[in-house]
Coordinates of C-alpha atoms and ligand atoms in Angstrom, one line a residue:
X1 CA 23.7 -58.7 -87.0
X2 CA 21.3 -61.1 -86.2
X3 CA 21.2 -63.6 -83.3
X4 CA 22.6 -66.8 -84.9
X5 CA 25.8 -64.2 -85.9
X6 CA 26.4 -63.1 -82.8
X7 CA 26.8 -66.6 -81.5
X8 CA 29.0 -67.5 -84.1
X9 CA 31.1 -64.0 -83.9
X10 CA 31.5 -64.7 -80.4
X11 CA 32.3 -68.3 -81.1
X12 CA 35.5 -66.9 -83.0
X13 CA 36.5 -65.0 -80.2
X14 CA 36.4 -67.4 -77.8
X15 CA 37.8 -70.7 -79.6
X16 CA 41.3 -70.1 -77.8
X17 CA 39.7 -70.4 -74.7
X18 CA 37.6 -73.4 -75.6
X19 CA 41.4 -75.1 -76.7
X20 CA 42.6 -74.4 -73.2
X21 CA 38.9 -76.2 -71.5
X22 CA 39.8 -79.3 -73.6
X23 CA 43.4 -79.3 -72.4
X24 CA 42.0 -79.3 -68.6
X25 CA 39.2 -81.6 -69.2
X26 CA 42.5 -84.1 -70.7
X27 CA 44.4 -83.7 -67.9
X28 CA 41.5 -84.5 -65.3
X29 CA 40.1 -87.5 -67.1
X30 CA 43.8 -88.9 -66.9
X31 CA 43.4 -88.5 -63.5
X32 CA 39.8 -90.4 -63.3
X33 CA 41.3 -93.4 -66.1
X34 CA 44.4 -93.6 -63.6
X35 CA 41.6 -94.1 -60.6
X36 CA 39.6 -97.0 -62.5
X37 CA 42.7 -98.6 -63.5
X38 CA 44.5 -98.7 -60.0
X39 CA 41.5 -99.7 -58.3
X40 CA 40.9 -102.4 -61.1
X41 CA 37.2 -101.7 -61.1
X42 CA 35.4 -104.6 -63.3
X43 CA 31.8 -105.9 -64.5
X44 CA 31.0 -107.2 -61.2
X45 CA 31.6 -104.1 -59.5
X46 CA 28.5 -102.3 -61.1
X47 CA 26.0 -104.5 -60.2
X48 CA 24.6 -102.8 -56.9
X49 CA 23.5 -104.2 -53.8
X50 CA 20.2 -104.1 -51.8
X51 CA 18.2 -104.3 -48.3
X52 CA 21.0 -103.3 -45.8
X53 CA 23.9 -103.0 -48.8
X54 CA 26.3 -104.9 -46.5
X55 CA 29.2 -106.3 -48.3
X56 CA 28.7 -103.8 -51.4
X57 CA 32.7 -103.9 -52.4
X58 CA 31.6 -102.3 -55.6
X59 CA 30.4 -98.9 -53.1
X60 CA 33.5 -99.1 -51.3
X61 CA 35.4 -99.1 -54.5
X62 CA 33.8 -96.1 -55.6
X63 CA 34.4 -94.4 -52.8
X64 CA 38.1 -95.1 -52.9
X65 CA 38.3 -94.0 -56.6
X66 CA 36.8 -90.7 -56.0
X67 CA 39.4 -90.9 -53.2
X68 CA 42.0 -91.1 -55.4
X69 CA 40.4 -88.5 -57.8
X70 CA 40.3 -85.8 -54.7
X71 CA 43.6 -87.0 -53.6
X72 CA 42.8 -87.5 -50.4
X73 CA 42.0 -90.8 -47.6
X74 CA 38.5 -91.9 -48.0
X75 CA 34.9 -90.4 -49.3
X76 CA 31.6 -91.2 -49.1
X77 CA 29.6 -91.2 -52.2
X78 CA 25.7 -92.3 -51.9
X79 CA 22.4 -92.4 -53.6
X80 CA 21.3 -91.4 -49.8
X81 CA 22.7 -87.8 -49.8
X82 CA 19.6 -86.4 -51.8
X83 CA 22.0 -82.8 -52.1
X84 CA 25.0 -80.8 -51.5
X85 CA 22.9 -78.8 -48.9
X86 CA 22.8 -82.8 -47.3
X87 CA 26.1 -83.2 -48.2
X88 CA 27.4 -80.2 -46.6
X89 CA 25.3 -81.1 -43.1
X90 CA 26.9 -84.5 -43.2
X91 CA 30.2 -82.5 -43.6
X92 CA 29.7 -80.1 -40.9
X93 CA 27.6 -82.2 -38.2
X94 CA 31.0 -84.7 -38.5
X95 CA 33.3 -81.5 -37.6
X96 CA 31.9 -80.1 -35.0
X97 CA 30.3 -80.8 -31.6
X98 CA 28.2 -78.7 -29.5
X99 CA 30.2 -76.0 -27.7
X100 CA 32.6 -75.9 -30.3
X101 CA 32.7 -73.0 -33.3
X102 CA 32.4 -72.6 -36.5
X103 CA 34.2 -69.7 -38.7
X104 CA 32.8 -69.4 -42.4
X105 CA 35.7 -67.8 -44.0
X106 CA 33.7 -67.2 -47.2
X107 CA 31.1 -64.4 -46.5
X108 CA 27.1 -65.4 -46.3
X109 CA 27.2 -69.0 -46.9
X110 CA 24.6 -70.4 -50.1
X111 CA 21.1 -70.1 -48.7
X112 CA 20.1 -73.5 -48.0
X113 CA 22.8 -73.2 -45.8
X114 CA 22.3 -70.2 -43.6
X115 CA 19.1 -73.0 -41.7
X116 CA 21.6 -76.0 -41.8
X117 CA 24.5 -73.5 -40.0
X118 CA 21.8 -71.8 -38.1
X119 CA 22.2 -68.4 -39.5
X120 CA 18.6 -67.8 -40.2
X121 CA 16.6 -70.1 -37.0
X122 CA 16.0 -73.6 -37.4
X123 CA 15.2 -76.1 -35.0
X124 CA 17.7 -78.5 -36.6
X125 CA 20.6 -76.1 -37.1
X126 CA 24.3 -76.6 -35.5
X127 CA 23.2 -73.1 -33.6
X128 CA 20.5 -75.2 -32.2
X129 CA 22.6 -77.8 -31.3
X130 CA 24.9 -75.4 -29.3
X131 CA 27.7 -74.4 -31.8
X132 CA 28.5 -71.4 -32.1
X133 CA 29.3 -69.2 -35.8
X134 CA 31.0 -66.6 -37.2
X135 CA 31.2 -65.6 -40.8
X136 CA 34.2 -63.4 -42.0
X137 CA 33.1 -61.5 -45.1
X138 CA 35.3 -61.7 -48.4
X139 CA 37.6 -58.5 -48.9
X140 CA 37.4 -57.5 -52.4
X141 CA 36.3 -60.7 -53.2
X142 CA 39.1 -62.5 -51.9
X143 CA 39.4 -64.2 -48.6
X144 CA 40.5 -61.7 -45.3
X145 CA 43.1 -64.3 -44.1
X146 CA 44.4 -61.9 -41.1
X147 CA 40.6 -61.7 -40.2
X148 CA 40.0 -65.5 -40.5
X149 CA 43.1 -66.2 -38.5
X150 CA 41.6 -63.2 -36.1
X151 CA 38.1 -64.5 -35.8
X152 CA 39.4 -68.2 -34.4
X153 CA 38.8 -69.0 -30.7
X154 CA 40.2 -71.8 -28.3
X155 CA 37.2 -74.1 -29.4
X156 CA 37.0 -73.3 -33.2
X157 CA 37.1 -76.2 -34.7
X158 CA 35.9 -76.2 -38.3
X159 CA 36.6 -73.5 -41.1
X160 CA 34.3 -73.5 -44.1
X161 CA 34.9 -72.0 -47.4
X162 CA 32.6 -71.8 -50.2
X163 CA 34.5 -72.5 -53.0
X164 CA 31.2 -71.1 -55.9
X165 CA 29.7 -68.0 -55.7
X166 CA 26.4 -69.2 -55.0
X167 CA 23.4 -66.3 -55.4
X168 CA 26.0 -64.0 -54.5
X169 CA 27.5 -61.1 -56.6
X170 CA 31.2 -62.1 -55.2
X171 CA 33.8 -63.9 -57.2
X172 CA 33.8 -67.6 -56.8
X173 CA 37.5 -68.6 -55.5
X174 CA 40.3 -70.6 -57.0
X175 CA 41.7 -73.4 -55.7
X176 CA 45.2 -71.6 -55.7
X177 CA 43.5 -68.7 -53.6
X178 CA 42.2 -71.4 -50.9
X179 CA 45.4 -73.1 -50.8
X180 CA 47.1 -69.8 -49.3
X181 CA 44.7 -69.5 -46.6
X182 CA 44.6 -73.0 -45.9
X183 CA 48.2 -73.2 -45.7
X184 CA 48.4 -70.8 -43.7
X185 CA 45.5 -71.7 -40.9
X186 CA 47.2 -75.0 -41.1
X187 CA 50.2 -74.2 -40.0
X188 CA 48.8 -72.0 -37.0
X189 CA 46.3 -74.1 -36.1
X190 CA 46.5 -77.8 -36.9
X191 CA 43.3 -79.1 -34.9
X192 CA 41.1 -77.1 -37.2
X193 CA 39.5 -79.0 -39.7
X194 CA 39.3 -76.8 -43.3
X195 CA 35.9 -78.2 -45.3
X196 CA 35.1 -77.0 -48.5
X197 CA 31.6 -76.3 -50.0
X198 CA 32.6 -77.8 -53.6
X199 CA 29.5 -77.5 -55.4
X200 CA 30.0 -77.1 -59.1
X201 CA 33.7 -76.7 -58.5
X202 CA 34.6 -80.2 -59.4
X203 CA 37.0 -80.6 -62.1
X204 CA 37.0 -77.1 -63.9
X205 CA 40.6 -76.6 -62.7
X206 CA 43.7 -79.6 -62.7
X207 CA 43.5 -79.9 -59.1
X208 CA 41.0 -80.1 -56.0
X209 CA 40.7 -78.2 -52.5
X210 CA 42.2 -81.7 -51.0
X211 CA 44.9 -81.7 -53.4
X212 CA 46.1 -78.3 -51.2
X213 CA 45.5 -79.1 -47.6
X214 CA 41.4 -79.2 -47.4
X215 CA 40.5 -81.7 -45.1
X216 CA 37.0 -82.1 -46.2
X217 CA 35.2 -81.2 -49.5
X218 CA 31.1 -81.8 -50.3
X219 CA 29.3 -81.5 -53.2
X220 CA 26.0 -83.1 -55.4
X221 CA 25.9 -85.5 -57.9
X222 CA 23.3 -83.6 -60.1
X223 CA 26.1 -81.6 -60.5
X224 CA 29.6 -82.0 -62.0
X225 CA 30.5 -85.4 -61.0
X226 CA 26.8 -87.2 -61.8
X227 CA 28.1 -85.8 -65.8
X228 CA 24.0 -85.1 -66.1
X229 CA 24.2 -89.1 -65.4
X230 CA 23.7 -89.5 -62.3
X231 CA 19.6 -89.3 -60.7
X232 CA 20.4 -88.3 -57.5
X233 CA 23.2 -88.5 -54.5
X234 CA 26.0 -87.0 -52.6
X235 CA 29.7 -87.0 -51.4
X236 CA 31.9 -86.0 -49.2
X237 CA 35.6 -86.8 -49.5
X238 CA 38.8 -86.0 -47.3
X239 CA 40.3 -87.0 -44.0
X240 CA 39.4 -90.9 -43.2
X241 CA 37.7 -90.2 -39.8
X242 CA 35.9 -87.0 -40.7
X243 CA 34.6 -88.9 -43.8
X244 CA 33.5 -92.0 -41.5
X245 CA 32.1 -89.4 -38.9
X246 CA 30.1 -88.1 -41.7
X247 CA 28.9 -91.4 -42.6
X248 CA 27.4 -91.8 -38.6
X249 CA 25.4 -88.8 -39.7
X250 CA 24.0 -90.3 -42.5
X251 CA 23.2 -93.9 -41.6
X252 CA 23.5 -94.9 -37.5
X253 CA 26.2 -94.6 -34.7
X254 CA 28.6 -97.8 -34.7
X255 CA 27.1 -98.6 -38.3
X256 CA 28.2 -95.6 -40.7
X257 CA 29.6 -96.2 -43.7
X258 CA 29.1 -100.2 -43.6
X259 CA 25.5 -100.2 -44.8
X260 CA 23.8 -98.2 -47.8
X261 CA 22.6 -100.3 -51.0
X262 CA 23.3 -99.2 -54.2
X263 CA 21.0 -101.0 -56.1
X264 CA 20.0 -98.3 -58.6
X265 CA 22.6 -95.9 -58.9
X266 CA 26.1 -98.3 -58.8
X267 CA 26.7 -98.4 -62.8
X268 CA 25.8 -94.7 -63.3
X269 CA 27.7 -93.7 -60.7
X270 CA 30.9 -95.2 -62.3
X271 CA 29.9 -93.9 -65.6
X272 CA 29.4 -90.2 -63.9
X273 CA 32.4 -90.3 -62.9
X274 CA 34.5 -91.8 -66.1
X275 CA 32.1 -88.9 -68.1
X276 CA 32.7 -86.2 -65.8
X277 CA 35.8 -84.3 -67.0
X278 CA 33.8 -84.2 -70.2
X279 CA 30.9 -83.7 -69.5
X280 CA 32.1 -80.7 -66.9
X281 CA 34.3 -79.0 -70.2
X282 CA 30.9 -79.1 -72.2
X283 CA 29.9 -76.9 -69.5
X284 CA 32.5 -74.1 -69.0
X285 CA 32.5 -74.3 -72.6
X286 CA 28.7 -72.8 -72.7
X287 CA 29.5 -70.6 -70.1
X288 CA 32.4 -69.5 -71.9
X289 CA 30.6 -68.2 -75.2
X290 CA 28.0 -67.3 -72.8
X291 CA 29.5 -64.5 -71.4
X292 CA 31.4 -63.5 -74.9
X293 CA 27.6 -63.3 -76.1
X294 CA 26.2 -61.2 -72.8
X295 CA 29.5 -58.9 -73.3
X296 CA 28.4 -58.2 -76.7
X297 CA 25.2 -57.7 -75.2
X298 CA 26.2 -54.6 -72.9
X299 CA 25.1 -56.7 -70.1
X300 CA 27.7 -57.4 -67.5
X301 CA 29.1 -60.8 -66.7
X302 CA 31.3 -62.3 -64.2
X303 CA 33.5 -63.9 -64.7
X304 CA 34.2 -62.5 -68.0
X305 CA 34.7 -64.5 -70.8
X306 CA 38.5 -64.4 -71.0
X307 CA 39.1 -65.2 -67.0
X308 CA 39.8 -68.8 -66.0
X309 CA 37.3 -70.7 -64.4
X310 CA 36.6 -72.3 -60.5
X311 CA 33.0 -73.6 -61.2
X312 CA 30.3 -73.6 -63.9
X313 CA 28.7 -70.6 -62.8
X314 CA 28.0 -67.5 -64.7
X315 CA 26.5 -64.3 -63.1
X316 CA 25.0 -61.7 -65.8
X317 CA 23.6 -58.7 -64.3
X318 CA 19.8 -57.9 -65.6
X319 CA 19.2 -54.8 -63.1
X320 CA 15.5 -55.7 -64.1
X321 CA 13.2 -58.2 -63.7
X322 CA 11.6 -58.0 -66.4
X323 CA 15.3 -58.9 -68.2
X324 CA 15.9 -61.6 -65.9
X325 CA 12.7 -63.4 -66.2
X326 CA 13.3 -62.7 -70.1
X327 CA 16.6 -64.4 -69.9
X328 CA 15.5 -67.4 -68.0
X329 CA 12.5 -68.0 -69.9
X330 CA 14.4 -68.1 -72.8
X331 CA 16.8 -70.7 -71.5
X332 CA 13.7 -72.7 -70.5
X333 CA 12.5 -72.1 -74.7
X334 CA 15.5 -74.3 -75.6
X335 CA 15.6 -77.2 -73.3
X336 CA 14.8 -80.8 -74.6
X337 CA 12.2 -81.0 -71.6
X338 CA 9.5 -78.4 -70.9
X339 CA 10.2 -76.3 -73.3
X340 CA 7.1 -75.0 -73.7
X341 CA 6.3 -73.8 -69.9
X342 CA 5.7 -70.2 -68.7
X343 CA 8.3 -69.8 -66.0
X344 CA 7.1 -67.7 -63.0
X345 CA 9.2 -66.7 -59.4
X346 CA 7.7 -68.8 -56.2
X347 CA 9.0 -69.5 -53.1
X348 CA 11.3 -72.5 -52.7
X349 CA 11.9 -74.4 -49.5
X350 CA 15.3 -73.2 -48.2
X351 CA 15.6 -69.6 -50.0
X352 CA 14.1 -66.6 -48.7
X353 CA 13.5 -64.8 -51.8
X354 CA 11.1 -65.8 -54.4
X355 CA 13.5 -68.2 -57.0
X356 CA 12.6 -68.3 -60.8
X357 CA 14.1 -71.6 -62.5
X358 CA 14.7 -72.2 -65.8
X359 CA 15.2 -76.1 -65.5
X360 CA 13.8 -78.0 -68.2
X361 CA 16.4 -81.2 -67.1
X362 CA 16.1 -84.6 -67.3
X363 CA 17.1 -84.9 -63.7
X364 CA 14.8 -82.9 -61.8
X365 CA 17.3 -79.9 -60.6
X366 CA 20.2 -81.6 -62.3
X367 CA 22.4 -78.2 -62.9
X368 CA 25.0 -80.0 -65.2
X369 CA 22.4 -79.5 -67.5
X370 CA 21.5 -76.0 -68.9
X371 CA 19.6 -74.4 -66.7
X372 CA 19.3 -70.4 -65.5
X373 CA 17.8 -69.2 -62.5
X374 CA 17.3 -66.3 -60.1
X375 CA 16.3 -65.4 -56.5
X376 CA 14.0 -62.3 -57.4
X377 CA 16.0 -59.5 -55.6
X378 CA 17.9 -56.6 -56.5
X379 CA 20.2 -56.3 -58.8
X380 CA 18.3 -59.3 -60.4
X381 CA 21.2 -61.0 -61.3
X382 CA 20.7 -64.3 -63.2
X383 CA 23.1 -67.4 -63.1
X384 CA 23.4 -69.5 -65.9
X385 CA 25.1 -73.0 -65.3
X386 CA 25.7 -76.2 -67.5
X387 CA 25.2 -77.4 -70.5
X388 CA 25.7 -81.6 -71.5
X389 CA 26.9 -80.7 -75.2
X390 CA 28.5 -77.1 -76.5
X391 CA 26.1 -77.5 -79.0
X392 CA 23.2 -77.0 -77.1
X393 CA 24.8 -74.3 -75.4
X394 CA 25.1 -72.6 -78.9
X395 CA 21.5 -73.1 -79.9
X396 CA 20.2 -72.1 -76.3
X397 CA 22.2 -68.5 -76.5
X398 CA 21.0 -68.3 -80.1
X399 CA 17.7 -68.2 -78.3
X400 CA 18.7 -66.2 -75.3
X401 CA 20.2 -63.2 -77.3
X402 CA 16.9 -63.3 -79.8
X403 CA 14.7 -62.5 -76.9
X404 CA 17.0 -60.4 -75.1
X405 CA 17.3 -58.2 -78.1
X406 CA 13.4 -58.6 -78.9
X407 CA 12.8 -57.2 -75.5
X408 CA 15.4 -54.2 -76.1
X409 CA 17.2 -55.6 -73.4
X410 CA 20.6 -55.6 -74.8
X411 CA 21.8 -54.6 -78.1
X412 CA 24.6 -55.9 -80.3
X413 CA 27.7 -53.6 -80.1
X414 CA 29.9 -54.1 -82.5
X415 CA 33.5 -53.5 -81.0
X416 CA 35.9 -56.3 -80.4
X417 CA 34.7 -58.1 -76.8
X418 CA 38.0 -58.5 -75.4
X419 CA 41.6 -58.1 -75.7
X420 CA 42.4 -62.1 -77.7
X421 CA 42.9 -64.8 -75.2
X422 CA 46.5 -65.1 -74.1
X423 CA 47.9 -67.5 -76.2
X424 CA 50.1 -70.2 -74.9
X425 CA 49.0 -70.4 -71.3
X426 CA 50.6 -71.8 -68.4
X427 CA 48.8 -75.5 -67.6
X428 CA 50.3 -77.9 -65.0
X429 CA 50.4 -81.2 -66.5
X430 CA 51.6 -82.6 -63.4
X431 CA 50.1 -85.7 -63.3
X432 CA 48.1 -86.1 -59.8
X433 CA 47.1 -89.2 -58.8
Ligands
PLP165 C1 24.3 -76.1 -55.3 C2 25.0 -75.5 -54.2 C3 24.8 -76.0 -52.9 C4 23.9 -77.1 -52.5 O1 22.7 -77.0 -53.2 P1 21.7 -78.3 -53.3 O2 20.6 -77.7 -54.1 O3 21.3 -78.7 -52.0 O4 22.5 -79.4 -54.0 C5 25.6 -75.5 -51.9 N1 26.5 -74.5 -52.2 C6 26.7 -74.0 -53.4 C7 27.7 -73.0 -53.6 C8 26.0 -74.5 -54.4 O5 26.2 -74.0 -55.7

């Protein structure tokens, strides 16, 4: 069987699944229409603003339909934030004060974050500014609420989970399985604000963390809700004072969310957001018949292709580099930019291992789009995120399982991949608005 076959076998296999990503993506861009509709957005409102940005009702309008979208009081949503590691400083500098703690109820927190937290030294870090951390590892792969609920103290005043799995091997966490915990820390200890590292978790399920008692969720918009769209920015969305508190961090004390022009972003960002729940189905879609193709492979995936889906990554276990860099090269062969560079592993500001990219994006970074990469460290597992259209998806594992098999990395076996997709399953079609 050749390459272009076991794309399409797998195809086959996974079409149920697919059904089910369309029925999610329906249900969530209700919820964005419902958003533009109630907040009657209109021509005027995407023409941007510049110098200070005072007065730009069309920002604050954006910010109160993702609002509504996350369900919760107020967000901030900026060409400013230049990440989700900014995004998630913003989130966690408006949380906390000096001699207060931190608990990271997720395990090791994404890399970029271990200098914002002050896990790894930083002059800049909330350690350096005199809060104090602890991080509660994940007990097979779920949260440790008894030892979350153990590890908070008098002045603990922020829990963050990491909703993704990051450049981790653990499981990336539902919004159901954050909900229990929340609930629970809520009820025992009300003063605590619960933020939520959302990166690439918008809109793969029906519901956000703030739909279920987060108070404060961050995440990039060269991710899910830019739709490949958007050239830059960040958000933060949640509780109206934690979000305006936030917004001191970004701009000024006693100014915050009032300036910040918009001059170059305003109409994508409305169009991001009105593209999003499509643009984020394309993406589990690929990742979907990914990992049907990788099973098929003998290489090992998670989350495998049948399991439902929290974010838009896929882990696939090389135990090689040679593999990995195979894979991601690969994935670089059959992108519509840069196709035809040699990838290599370098250092990268904010990891600590050496990080190979496969990235060839129109938005430098932009991880809505295909793109597969690596931190160059045992058991060389690569993740494999995005994808605008199925369709490039399909022709980029084409490729993928050509050079994998080429390279006598995997080979094609020729057993079913999976018990069939339950049919018929359960979807809330609660409307949330
Ligand atoms: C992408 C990501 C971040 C932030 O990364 P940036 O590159 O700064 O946008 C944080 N946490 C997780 C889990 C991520 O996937």
């Amino acid at each position: 069987m050749a390459a272009a076959e076991l794309v399409e076998a797998c195809w086959r296999e996974v079409e149920p699944a697919w059904r089910r990503v369309d029925e999610l993506a329906l249900i969530n861009q209700r919820r964005v229409l419902a958003a533009f509709w109630s907040e009657q957005v209109s021509a005027a409102d995407l023409a941007g603003s510049t110098g200070y940005g005072y007065g730009d009702s069309g920002r604050d309008k954006l910010e109160r339909l993702y609002a509504r979208v996350f369900g919760c009081a107020a967000a901030l949503v900026r060409p400013q934030v230049v990440s989700g590691t900014h995004a998630l400083r913003l989130g966690l500098f408006a949380a906390l004060r000096p001699g207060q703690h931190l608990v990271i109820a997720t395990g090791e927190p994404y890399d970029t974050l271990a200098a914002v937290i002050g896990l790894r030294p930083a002059a800049s870090s909330l350690a350096a500014w005199g809060v104090t951390v602890s991080v509660v590892p994940l007990r097979q792969g779920q949260v440790d609420t008894a030892a979350v609920l153990a590890a908070l103290r008098p002045e603990t005043k922020a829990v963050l989970f990491q909703r993704s799995r990051g450049y981790s091997a653990r499981p990336s966490l539902s919004v159901a399985a954050l909900a229990e915990c929340m609930q629970t820390l809520k009820a025992k200890r009300p003063d605590v604000a619960l933020l939520v590292d959302n990166c690439y978790g918008e809109l793969v399920e029906d519901q956000e963390p703030t739909h279920v008692g987060a108070d404060l969720v961050m995440g990039s918009l060269i991710k899910n809700l830019g739709a490949g769209l958007a050239p830059t920015g960040g958000y933060v969305a949640g509780r109206h004072d934690l979000v305006e508190l936030a917004a001191e961090q970004l701009t000024a004390a006693g100014i915050g969310s009032e300036v910040g022009p918009t001059w170059a972003t305003q109409r994508v960002f409305y169009q991001a957001l009105f593209l999003a729940p499509h643009a984020v189905a394309q993406a589990v879609k690929v990742n979907i018949l990914a990992a049907a193709v990788f099973e098929r492979l003998g290489i090992e995936v998670t989350p495998r292709w049948h399991e439902p889906r929290t974010d838009l990554i896929l882990s696939a276990r090389f135990g090689q580099p040679s593999a990995l860099l195979a894979f991601c090269q690969a994935v670089q062969e059959a992108a519509p930019v840069d196709s035809f560079v040699h990838l290599e592993a370098a250092p990268m500001a904010g990891y600590e291992d050496q990080v190979v990219m496969a990235a060839g994006t129109f938005i430098q970074g932009g991880s809505l789009e295909l793109t597969a990469d690596a931190p160059l460290r045992p058991p060389y597992i690569g993740y494999l995120q995005g994808g605008l259209t199925w369709e490039h998806g399909w022709v980029a594992l084409e490729r993928v399982a050509q050079a994998l098999l080429q390279a006598g990395v995997g080979r094609i076996h020729q057993s079913p991949v999976q018990p069939s997709f339950p049919v018929n399953p359960e979807i809330e079609r609660e409307h949330r608005v």
